[in-house]
């Protein structure tokens, strides 16, 4: 989608601190980190919200979750623990309408979230 911030990051039209990229996914550091490590994992293909996921997307979403776990291991906090979050729509706190998995780690995280 031409007018989507995360599509532009995926295509490198807008710079970001990339952590990983492959044919399917891109991972980059959040511009406003909420933990020592705060990475966003996105599919290259534009999907606006979780509400739009279809069965064909299962492989993509599974790969997003496994990439989060791999980055947590690389960043050294997999054993200590971390959080992954998908926000969906307004009440879920979604502000960028291209699905993204937040990976937060490097400090103890409280529960429940706000
Ligand atoms: P949401 O609130 O939609 O779940 O998360 C959107 C995230 O994108 C926020 O954590 C926000 O800080 C991050 N973000 C917004 N604009 C940019 C940007 O231009 N670059 C990067 N790296 N992160 C961004
Ligand atoms: Zn997009």
PDB file of N, CA, C and O in Angstrom, residues 5 16 21 33 35 45 63 90 106:
ATOM      1  N   UNK A   5       3.000   3.714   6.400  1.00  0.00           N
ATOM      2  CA  UNK A   5       4.325   3.914   6.987  1.00  0.00           C
ATOM      3  C   UNK A   5       5.143   2.618   6.999  1.00  0.00           C
ATOM      4  O   UNK A   5       6.327   2.618   6.633  1.00  0.00           O
ATOM      5  N   UNK A  16      14.815   2.858   8.856  1.00  0.00           N
ATOM      6  CA  UNK A  16      14.557   2.321  10.193  1.00  0.00           C
ATOM      7  C   UNK A  16      15.778   1.492  10.578  1.00  0.00           C
ATOM      8  O   UNK A  16      16.563   1.098   9.709  1.00  0.00           O
ATOM      9  N   UNK A  21      15.700  -8.952   7.925  1.00  0.00           N
ATOM     10  CA  UNK A  21      14.765  -8.933   6.795  1.00  0.00           C
ATOM     11  C   UNK A  21      14.959 -10.185   5.962  1.00  0.00           C
ATOM     12  O   UNK A  21      16.056 -10.718   5.849  1.00  0.00           O
ATOM     13  N   UNK A  33      10.966   3.368  22.054  1.00  0.00           N
ATOM     14  CA  UNK A  33      11.030   2.071  22.741  1.00  0.00           C
ATOM     15  C   UNK A  33      10.459   2.113  24.152  1.00  0.00           C
ATOM     16  O   UNK A  33      10.719   3.043  24.910  1.00  0.00           O
ATOM     17  N   UNK A  35      10.970  -0.545  26.226  1.00  0.00           N
ATOM     18  CA  UNK A  35      11.816  -1.484  26.973  1.00  0.00           C
ATOM     19  C   UNK A  35      13.205  -1.395  26.342  1.00  0.00           C
ATOM     20  O   UNK A  35      13.351  -0.859  25.233  1.00  0.00           O
ATOM     21  N   UNK A  45       3.953  -7.977   3.120  1.00  0.00           N
ATOM     22  CA  UNK A  45       2.641  -7.789   2.503  1.00  0.00           C
ATOM     23  C   UNK A  45       1.745  -6.970   3.427  1.00  0.00           C
ATOM     24  O   UNK A  45       1.677  -7.223   4.624  1.00  0.00           O
ATOM     25  N   UNK A  63       5.527 -17.389  11.299  1.00  0.00           N
ATOM     26  CA  UNK A  63       6.911 -16.959  11.084  1.00  0.00           C
ATOM     27  C   UNK A  63       7.211 -15.699  11.895  1.00  0.00           C
ATOM     28  O   UNK A  63       8.325 -15.538  12.410  1.00  0.00           O
ATOM     29  N   UNK A  90      -8.697   0.525  17.651  1.00  0.00           N
ATOM     30  CA  UNK A  90      -8.553   1.661  18.559  1.00  0.00           C
ATOM     31  C   UNK A  90      -8.436   1.242  20.026  1.00  0.00           C
ATOM     32  O   UNK A  90      -7.498   1.656  20.725  1.00  0.00           O
ATOM     33  N   UNK A 106      14.274  -7.169  28.047  1.00  0.00           N
ATOM     34  CA  UNK A 106      15.430  -6.506  28.638  1.00  0.00           C
ATOM     35  C   UNK A 106      15.139  -5.869  29.978  1.00  0.00           C
ATOM     36  O   UNK A 106      16.022  -5.272  30.592  1.00  0.00           O
TER      37      UNK A 106
END
